Coordinates of C-alpha atoms and ligand atoms in Angstrom, one line a residue:
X1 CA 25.4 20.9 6.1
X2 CA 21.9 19.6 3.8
X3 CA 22.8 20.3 0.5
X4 CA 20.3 23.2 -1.0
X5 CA 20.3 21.6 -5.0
X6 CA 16.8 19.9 -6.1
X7 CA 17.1 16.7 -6.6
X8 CA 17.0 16.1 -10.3
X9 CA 16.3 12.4 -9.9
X10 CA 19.7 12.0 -7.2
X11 CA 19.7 10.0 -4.5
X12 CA 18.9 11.5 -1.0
X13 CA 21.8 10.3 1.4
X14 CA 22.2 11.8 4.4
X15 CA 20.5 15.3 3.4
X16 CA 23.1 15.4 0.0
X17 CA 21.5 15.1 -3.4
X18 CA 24.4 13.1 -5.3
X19 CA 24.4 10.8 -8.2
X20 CA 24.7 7.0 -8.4
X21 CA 27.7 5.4 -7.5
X22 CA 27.4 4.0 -11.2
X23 CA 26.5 6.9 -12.8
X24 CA 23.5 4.5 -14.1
X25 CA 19.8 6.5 -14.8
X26 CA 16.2 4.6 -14.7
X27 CA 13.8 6.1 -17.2
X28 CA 10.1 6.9 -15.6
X29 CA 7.4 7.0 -18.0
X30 CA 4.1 8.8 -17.9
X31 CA 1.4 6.3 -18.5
X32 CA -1.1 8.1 -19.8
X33 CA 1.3 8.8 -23.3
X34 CA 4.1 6.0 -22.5
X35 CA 6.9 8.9 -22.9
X36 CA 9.4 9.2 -21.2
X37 CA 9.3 12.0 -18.5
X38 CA 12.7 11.5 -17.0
X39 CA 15.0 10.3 -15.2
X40 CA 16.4 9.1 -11.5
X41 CA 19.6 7.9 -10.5
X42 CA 19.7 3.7 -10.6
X43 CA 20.7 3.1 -7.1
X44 CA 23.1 0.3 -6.4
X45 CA 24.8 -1.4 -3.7
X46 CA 27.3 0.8 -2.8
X47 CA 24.5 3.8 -2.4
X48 CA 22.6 1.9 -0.4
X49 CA 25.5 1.3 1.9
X50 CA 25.9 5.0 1.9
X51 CA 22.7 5.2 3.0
X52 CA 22.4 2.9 5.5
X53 CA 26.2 4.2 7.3
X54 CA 24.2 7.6 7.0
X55 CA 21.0 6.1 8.8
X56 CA 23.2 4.9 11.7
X57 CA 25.0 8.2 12.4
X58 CA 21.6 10.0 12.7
X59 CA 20.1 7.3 14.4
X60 CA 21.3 8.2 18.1
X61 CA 20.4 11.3 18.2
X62 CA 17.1 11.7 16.7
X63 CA 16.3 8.4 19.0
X64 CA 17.2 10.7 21.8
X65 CA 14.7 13.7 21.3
X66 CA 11.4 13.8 23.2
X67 CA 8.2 12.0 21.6
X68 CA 6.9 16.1 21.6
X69 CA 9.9 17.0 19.6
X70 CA 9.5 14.5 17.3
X71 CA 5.8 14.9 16.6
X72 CA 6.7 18.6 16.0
X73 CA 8.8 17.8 13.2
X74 CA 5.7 15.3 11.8
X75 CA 3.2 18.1 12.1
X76 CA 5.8 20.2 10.1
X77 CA 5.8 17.4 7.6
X78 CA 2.1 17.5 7.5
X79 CA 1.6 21.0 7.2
X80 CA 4.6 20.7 4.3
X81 CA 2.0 18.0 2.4
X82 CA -1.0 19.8 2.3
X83 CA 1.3 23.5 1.3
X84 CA 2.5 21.2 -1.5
X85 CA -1.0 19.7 -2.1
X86 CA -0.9 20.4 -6.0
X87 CA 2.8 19.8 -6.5
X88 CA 2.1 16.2 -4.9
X89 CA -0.8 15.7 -7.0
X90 CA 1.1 16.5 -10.5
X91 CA 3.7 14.1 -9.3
X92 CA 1.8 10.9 -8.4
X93 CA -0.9 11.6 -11.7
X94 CA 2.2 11.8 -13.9
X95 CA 4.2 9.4 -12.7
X96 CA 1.3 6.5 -11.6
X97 CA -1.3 7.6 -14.3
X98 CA -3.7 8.3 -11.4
X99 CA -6.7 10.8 -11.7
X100 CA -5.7 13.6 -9.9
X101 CA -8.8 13.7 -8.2
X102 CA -8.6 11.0 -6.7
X103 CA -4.6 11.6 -6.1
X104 CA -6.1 14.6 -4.1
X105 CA -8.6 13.7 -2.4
X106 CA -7.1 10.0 -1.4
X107 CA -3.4 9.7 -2.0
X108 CA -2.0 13.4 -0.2
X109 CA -4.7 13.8 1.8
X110 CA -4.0 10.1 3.5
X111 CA -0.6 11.2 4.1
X112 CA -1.5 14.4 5.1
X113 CA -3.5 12.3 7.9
X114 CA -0.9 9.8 8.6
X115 CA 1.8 12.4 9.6
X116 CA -1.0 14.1 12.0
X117 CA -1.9 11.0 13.3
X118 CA 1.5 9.5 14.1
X119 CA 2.7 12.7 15.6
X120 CA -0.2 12.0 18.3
X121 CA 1.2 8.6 18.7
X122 CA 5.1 10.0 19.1
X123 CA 4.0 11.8 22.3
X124 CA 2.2 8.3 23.8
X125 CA 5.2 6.1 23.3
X126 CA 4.9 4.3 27.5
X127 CA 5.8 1.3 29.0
X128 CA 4.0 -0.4 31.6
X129 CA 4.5 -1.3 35.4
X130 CA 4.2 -4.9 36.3
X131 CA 2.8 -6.5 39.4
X132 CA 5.1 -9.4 40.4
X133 CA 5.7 -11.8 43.2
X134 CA 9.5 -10.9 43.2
X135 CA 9.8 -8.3 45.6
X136 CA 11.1 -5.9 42.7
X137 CA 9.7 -2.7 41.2
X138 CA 9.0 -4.2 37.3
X139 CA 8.3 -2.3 33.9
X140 CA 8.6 -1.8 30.6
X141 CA 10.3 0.4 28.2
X142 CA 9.5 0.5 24.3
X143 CA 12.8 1.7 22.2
X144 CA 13.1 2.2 18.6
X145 CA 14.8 -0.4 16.5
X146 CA 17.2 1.6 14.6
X147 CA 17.8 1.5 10.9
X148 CA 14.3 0.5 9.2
X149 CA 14.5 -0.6 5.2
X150 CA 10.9 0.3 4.2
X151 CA 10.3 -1.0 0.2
X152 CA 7.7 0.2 -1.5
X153 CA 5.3 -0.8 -4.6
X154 CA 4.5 1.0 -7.6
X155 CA 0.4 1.4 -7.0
X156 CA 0.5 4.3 -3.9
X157 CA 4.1 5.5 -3.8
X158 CA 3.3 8.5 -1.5
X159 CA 0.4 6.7 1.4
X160 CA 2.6 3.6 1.2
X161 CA 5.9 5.4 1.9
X162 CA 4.5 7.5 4.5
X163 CA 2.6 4.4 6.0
X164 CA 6.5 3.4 7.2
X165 CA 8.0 6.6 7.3
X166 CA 5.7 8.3 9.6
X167 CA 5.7 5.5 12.6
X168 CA 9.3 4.2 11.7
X169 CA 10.0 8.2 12.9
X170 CA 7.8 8.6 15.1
X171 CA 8.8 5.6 17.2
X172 CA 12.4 7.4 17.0
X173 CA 13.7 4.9 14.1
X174 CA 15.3 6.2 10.7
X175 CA 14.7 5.3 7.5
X176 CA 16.4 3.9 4.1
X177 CA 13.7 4.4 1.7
X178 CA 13.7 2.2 -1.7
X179 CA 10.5 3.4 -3.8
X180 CA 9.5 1.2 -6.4
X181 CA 11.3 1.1 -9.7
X182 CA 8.9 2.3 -11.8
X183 CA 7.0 5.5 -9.7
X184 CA 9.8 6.8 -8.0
X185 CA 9.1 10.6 -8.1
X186 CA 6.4 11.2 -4.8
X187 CA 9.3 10.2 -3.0
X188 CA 12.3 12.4 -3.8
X189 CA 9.9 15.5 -3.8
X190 CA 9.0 14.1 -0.1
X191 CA 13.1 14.3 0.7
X192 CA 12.9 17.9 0.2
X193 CA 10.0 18.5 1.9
X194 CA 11.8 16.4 4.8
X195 CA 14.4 18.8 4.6
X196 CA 12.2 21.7 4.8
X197 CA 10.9 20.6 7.8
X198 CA 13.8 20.4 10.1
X199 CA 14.7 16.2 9.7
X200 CA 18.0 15.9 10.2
X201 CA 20.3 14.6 8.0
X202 CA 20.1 10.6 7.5
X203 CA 17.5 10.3 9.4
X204 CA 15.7 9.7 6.3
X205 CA 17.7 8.4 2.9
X206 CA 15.7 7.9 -0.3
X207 CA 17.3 5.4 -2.7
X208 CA 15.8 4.8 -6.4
X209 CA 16.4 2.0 -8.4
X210 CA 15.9 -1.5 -9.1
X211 CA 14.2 -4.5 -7.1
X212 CA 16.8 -7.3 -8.0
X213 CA 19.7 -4.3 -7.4
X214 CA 19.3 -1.7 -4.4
X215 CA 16.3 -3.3 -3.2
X216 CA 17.9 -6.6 -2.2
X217 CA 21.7 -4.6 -1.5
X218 CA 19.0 -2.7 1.3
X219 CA 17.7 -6.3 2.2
X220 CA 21.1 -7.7 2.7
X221 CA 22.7 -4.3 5.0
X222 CA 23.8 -5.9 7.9
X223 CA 23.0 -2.5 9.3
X224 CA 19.5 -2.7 8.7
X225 CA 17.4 -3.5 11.9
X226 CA 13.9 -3.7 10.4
X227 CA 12.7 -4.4 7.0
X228 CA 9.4 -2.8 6.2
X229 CA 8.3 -4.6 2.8
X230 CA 5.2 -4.0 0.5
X231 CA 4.6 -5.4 -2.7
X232 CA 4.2 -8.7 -4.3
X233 CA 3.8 -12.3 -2.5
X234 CA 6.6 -13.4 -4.9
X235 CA 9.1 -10.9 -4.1
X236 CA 7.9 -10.5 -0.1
X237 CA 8.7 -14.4 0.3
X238 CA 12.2 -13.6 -1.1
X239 CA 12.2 -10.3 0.9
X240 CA 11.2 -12.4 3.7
X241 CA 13.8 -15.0 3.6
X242 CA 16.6 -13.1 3.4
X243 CA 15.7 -10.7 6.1
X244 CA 14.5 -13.3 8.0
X245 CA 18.4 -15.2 7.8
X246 CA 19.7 -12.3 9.3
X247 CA 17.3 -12.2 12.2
X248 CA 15.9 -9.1 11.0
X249 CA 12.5 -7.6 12.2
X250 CA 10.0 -8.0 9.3
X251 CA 6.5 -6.7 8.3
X252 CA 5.3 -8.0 4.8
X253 CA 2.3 -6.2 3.4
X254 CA 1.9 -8.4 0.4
X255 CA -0.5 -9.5 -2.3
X256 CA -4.3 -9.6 -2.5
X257 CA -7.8 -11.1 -3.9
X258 CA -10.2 -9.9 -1.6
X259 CA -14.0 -11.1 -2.0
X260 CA -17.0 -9.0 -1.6
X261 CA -19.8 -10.9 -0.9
X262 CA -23.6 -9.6 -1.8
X263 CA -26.5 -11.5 0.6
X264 CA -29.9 -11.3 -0.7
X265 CA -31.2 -8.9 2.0
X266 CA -28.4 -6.3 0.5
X267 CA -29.1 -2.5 -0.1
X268 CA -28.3 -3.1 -3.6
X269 CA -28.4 0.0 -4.7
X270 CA -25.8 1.0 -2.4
X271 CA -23.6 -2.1 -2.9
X272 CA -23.6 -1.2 -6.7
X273 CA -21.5 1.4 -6.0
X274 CA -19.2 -0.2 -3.2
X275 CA -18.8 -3.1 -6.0
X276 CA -17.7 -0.9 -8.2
X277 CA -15.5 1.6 -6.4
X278 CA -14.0 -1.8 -4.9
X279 CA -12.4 -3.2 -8.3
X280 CA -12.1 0.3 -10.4
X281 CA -10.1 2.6 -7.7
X282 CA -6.7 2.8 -9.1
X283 CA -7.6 1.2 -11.9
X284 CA -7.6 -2.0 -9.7
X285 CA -4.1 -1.7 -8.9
X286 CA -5.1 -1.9 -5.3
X287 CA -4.0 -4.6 -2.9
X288 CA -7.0 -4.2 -1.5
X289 CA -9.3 -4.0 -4.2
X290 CA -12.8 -6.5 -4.4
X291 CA -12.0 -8.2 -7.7
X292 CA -14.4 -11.2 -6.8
X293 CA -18.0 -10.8 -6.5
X294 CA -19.7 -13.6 -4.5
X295 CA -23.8 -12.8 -5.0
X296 CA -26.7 -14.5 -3.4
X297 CA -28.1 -16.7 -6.6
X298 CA -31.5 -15.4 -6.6
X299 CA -29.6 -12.0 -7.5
X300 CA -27.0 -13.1 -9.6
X301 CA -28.3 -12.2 -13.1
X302 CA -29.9 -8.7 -11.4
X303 CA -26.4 -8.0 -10.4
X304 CA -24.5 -9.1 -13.2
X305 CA -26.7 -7.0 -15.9
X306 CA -27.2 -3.7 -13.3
X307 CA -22.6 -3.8 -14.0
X308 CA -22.7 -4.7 -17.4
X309 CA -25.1 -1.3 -17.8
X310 CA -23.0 1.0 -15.0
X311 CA -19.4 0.3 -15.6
X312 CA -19.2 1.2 -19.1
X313 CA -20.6 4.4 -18.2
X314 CA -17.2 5.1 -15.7
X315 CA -15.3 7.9 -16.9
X316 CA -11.6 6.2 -18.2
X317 CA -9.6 8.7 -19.7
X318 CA -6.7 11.3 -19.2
X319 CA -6.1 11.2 -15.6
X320 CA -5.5 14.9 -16.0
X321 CA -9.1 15.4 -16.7
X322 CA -10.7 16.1 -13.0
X323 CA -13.7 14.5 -14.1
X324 CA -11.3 10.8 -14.7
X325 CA -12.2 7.9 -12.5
X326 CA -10.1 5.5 -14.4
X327 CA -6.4 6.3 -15.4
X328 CA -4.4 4.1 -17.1
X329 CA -2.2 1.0 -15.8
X330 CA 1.0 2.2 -13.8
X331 CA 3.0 0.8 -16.9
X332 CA 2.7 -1.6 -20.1
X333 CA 3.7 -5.1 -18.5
X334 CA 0.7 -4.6 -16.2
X335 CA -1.5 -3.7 -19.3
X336 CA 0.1 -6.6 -20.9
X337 CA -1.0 -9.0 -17.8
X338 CA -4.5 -7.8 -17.4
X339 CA -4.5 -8.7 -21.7
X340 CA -3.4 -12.3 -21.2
X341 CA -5.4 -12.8 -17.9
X342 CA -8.9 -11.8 -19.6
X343 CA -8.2 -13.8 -22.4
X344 CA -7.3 -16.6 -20.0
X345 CA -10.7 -16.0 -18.6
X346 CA -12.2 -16.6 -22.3
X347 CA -10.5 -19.8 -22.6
X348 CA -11.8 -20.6 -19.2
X349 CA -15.6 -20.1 -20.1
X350 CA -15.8 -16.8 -18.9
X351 CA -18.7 -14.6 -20.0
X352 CA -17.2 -10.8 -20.6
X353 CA -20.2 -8.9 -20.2
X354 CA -18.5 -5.9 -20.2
X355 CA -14.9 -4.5 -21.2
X356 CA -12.6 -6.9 -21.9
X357 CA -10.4 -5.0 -24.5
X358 CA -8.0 -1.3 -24.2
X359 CA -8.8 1.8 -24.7
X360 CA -6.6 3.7 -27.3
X361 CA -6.0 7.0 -26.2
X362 CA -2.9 8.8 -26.7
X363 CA -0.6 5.5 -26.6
X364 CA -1.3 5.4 -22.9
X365 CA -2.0 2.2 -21.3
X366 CA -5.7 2.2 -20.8
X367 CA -8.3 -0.6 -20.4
X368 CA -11.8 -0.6 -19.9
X369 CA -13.2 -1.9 -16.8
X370 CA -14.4 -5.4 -17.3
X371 CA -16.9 -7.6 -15.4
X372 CA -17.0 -11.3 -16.1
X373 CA -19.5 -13.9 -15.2
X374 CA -20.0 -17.3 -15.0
X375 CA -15.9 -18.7 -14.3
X376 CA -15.6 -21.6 -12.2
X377 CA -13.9 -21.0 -8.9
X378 CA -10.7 -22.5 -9.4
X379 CA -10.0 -20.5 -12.7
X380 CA -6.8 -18.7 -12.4
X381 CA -8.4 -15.5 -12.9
X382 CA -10.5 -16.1 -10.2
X383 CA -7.6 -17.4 -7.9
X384 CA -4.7 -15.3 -9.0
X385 CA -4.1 -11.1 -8.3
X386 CA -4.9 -9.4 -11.6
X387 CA -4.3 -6.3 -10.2
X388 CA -5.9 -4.6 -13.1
X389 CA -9.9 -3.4 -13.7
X390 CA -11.6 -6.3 -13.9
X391 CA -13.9 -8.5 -11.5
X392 CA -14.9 -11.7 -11.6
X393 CA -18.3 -12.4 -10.5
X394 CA -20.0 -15.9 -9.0
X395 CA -23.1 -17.1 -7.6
X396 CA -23.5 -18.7 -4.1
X397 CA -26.0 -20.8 -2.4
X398 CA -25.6 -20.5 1.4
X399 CA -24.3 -18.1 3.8
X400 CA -21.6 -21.3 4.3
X401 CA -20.9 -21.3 0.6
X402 CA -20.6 -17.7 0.6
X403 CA -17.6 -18.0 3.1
X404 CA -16.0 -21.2 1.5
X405 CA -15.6 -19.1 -1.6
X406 CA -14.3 -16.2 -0.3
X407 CA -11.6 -17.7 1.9
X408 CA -10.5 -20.2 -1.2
X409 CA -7.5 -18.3 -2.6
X410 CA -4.2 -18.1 -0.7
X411 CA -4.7 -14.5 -0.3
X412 CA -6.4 -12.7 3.2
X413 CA -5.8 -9.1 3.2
X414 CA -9.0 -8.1 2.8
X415 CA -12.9 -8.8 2.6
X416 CA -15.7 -7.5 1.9
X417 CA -20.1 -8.1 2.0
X418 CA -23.4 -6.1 1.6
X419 CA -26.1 -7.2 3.7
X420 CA -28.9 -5.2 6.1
X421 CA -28.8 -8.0 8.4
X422 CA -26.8 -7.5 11.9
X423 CA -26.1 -10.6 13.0
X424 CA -25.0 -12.2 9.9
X425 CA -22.6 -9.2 9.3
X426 CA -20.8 -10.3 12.7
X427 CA -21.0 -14.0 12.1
X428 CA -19.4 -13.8 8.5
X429 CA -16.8 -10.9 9.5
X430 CA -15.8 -13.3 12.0
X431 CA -15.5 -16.2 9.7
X432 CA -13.5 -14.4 6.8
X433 CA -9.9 -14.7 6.9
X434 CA -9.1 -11.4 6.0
X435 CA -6.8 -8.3 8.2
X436 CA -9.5 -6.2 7.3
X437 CA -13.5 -6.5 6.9
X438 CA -15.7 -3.6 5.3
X439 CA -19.0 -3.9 5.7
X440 CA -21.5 -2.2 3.8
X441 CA -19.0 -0.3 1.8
X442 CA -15.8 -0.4 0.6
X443 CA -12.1 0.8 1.2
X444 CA -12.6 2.6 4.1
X445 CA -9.6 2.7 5.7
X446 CA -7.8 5.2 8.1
X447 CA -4.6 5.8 10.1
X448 CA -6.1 4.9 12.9
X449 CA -7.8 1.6 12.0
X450 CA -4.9 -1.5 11.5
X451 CA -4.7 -3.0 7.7
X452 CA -2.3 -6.0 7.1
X453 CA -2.7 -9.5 5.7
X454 CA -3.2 -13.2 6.6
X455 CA -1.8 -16.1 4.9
X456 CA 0.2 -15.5 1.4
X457 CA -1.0 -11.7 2.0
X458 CA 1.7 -11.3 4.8
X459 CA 2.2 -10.2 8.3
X460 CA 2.5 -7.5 10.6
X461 CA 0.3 -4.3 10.4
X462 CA -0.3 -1.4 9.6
X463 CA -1.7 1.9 10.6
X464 CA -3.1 2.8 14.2
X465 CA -1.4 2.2 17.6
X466 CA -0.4 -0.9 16.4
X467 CA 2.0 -0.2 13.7
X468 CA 4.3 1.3 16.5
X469 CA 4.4 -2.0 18.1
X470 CA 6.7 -3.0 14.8
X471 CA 8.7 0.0 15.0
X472 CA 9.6 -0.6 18.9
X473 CA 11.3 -3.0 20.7
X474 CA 10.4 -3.9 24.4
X475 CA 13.1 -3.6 27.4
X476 CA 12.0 -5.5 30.5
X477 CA 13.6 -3.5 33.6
X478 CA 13.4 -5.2 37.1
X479 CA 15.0 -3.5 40.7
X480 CA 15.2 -5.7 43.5
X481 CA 13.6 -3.8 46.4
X482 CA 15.7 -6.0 49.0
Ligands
NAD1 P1 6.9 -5.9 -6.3 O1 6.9 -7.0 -5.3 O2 7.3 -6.1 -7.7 O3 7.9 -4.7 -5.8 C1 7.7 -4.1 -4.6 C2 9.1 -3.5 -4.2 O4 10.0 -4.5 -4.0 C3 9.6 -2.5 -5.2 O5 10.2 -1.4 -4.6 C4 10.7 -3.3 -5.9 O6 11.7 -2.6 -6.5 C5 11.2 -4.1 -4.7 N1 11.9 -5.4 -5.1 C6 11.7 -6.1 -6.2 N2 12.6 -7.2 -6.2 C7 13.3 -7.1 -5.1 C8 14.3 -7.8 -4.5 N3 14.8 -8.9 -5.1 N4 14.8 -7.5 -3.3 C9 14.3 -6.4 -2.6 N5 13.4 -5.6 -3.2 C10 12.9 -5.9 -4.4 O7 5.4 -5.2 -6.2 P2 4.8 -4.1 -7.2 O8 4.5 -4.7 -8.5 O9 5.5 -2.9 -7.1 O10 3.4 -3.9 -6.4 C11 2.3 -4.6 -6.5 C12 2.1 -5.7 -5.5 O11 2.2 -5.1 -4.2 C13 0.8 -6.4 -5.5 O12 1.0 -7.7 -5.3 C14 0.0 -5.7 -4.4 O13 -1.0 -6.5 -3.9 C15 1.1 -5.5 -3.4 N6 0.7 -4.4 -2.5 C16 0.4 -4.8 -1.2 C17 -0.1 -3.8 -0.3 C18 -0.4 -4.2 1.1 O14 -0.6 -3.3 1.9 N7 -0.5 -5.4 1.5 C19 -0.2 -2.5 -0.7 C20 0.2 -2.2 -2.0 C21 0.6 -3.2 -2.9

């Protein structure tokens, strides 16, 4: 029987709402006033192994319905989503500090979409027959792995949990969910909703609390099949490791510093904008975000004084306010980081031309978008993941040059250029080492179109047909016809 209580910050374990083990609380802060909004349960190892003996029960049987029933219950999901459109927004604007604009029109709309889109791909799970010498009938079957750990960052609680969620179920897996420590909320509203819509119990678990404690207890299950990891590079490596000991499947969407390179044959006018909606959206926290500008050198100090004039004009402010482009940091250490990263970029020789400083407003924790020129390429700022408002921009030579920059930091989740020219859009898309190349604009991403990384950015990826290939496992079967 699914307990009927709201959650009041418990733990979701097998369709019960219950406290901690430890009876230990996390506070969760609004960052738009840095007060303190609430409370969740602090997870630890003993819940997650509550979770995870949950997950296993459920696992058989929901394995067992039809791909049809299954996308039935991910359309209900869906449908849930966009009935709880403005609940969902309140949550992730409180919680994250995002606009809720933007939280509607990108962050529950996405996983609005990503339900939809992996309840089309529950009802085309197939093997394949195979032609072979042996006189045998051959062919394939693709099963679900079983118990999938899917760890999630602070910066897009509610696409980045449904990014695992949906296919992990879809493919017939279930799910131990750890949001990140920080935004938990989008995710224990989502419990209720998957109790509305007719998941069983323990076939998805939600688990709050820290990294170092429930995150690495769900890392270290030995019931775990899969683990599903995004966030840092840092903590993926570790996340990694230890999964990877235990022969564990693994995906790792991890760390980025993605260049956005501007030819001299660009639409400029349109690239502004693509520039700036690349290193502002979520207030930069955005794996995927543009933070280094790579432009042609005979438009260098066009471009550079076009975004010192613009970007001060972006709305920052309450993220309430549907007019808000720019929220505040998810929470004061990454305000704190941004601080010290800028004023390495002073030290470095930097030239601010805009920004550069917070925003006092309300004791949230807001900084002004920042553009700085002129930093040599192996400055930190320039090599390392601010993951705050502020881009870096350089000039460049040659097409060659162009691409040496962009692919000079460990990083390769995504990339980025503007240019009006065909061939050269091929010829440097193929040269980028990136998961992921927009031309022309930026960010445009969809369930159906794969994201994942290369090189310190991680492995395995996400979205479309192929994101089911990590949530399945393939069974060769082969009859003798003798
Ligand atoms: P993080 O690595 O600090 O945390 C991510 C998750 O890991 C959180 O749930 C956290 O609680 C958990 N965690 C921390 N320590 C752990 C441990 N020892 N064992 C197990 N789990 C542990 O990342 P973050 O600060 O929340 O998110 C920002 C980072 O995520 C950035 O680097 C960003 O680029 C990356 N990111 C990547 C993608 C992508 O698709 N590639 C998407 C969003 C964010």
């Amino acid at each position: 029987m699914s307990s009927t209580r709201n959650d009041d910050g418990l733990l979701f374990i097998g369709g019960q709402w219950r406290d901690a083990a430890s009876g230990g609380r996390i506070d969760v802060l609004d960052p738009s006033t840095g007060s303190v909004i609430g409370t969740v349960a602090d997870g630890g190892a003993a819940d997650i192994d509550a979770a995870v003996t949950a997950a296993r029960e459920a696992f058989g049987p929901w394995a067992a319905l039809s791909g049809r029933e299954r996308a039935r219950v991910l359309n209900r999901i869906a449908e849930l989503i966009r009935e709880n459109a403005d609940e969902l927004v309140r949550l992730e604007s409180l919680d994250v500090g995002k606009p809720v604009t933007l939280a509607r029109v990108v962050d529950v709309a996405t996983a609005v979409e990503q339900y939809e889109y992996c309840a089309g791909l529950a009802q085309g799970i197939d093997g394949a027959t195979r032609k072979t010498p042996l006189n045998a009938f051959a062919y394939t079957r693709r099963e679900p792995l079983g118990v999938v750990a899917a760890i999630t960052p602070f910066n897009f609680p509610l696409i980045l949990s449904s990014t695992k969620i949906a296919p992990a179920l879809a493919a017939g897996n279930v799910v131990v969910h750890k949001p990140a420590d920080d935004t938990p909320l989008s995710a224990l509203f989502m419990a209720k909703l998957f109790q509305q819509a007719g998941v069983p119990d323990g076939v998805v678990n939600v688990v709050t609390g820290t990294g170092s404690v429930a995150g690495d207890a769900l890392l270290r299950h030995p019931g775990v099949d899969k683990v599903a990891f995004t966030g840092s590079t840092a903590i993926g490596k570790h996340a990694a490791s230890v999964a990877g000991e235990a022969l564990k499947s693994v995906t790792m969407e991890l760390g980025g510093n993605a260049a956005h390179i501007v030819f001299e044959d660009a639409d400029l006018d349109k690239a502004i904008g693509s520039i700036i909606k690349g290193f502002v959206f979520n207030t930069g926290q955005f794996c995927m975000a543009g933070p280094r500008l790579l432009v042609a050198r005979p438009l260098y100090d066009t471009v550079v004084d076009i975004l010192a004039n613009a970007v001060p004009g972006v709305p920052v402010g309450d993220p309430r306010d549907p007019e808000t482009v720019i929220g505040p940091m998810a929470a004061d250490r990454h305000l704190k980081k941004v601080e010290e990263y800028v004023a390495l970029a002073r030290q470095e020789g930097g030239r601010v031309v805009c920004g550069g400083q917070r925003l006092e407003l309300n004791g949230g924790y807001y900084y002004r978008p920042t553009v700085i020129a002129d930093l040599p390429n192996d400055s930190r700022v320039v090599q390392e993941e601010v993951f705050g408002p502020v881009l870096t921009v350089q000039p460049f030579d040659s097409e060659d040059e162009a691409v040496e920059l962009a692919n000079s930091t460990q990083y390769g989740l995504a990339a980025g250029l503007a240019t009006t020219n065909l061939a050269r859009a091929h010829r440097v898309a193929d040269r980028l080492q990136a998961g992921i190349v927009w031309i022309n604009d930026w960010a445009m991403l969809d369930p159906a179109v794969p994201f994942g990384g290369v090189k310190n950015s991680g492995f395995g990826r996400e979205y479309g047909p192929e994101a089911l290939d990590s949530y399945t496992k393939v069974k060769s079967v082969v009859i003798s016809l003798d």
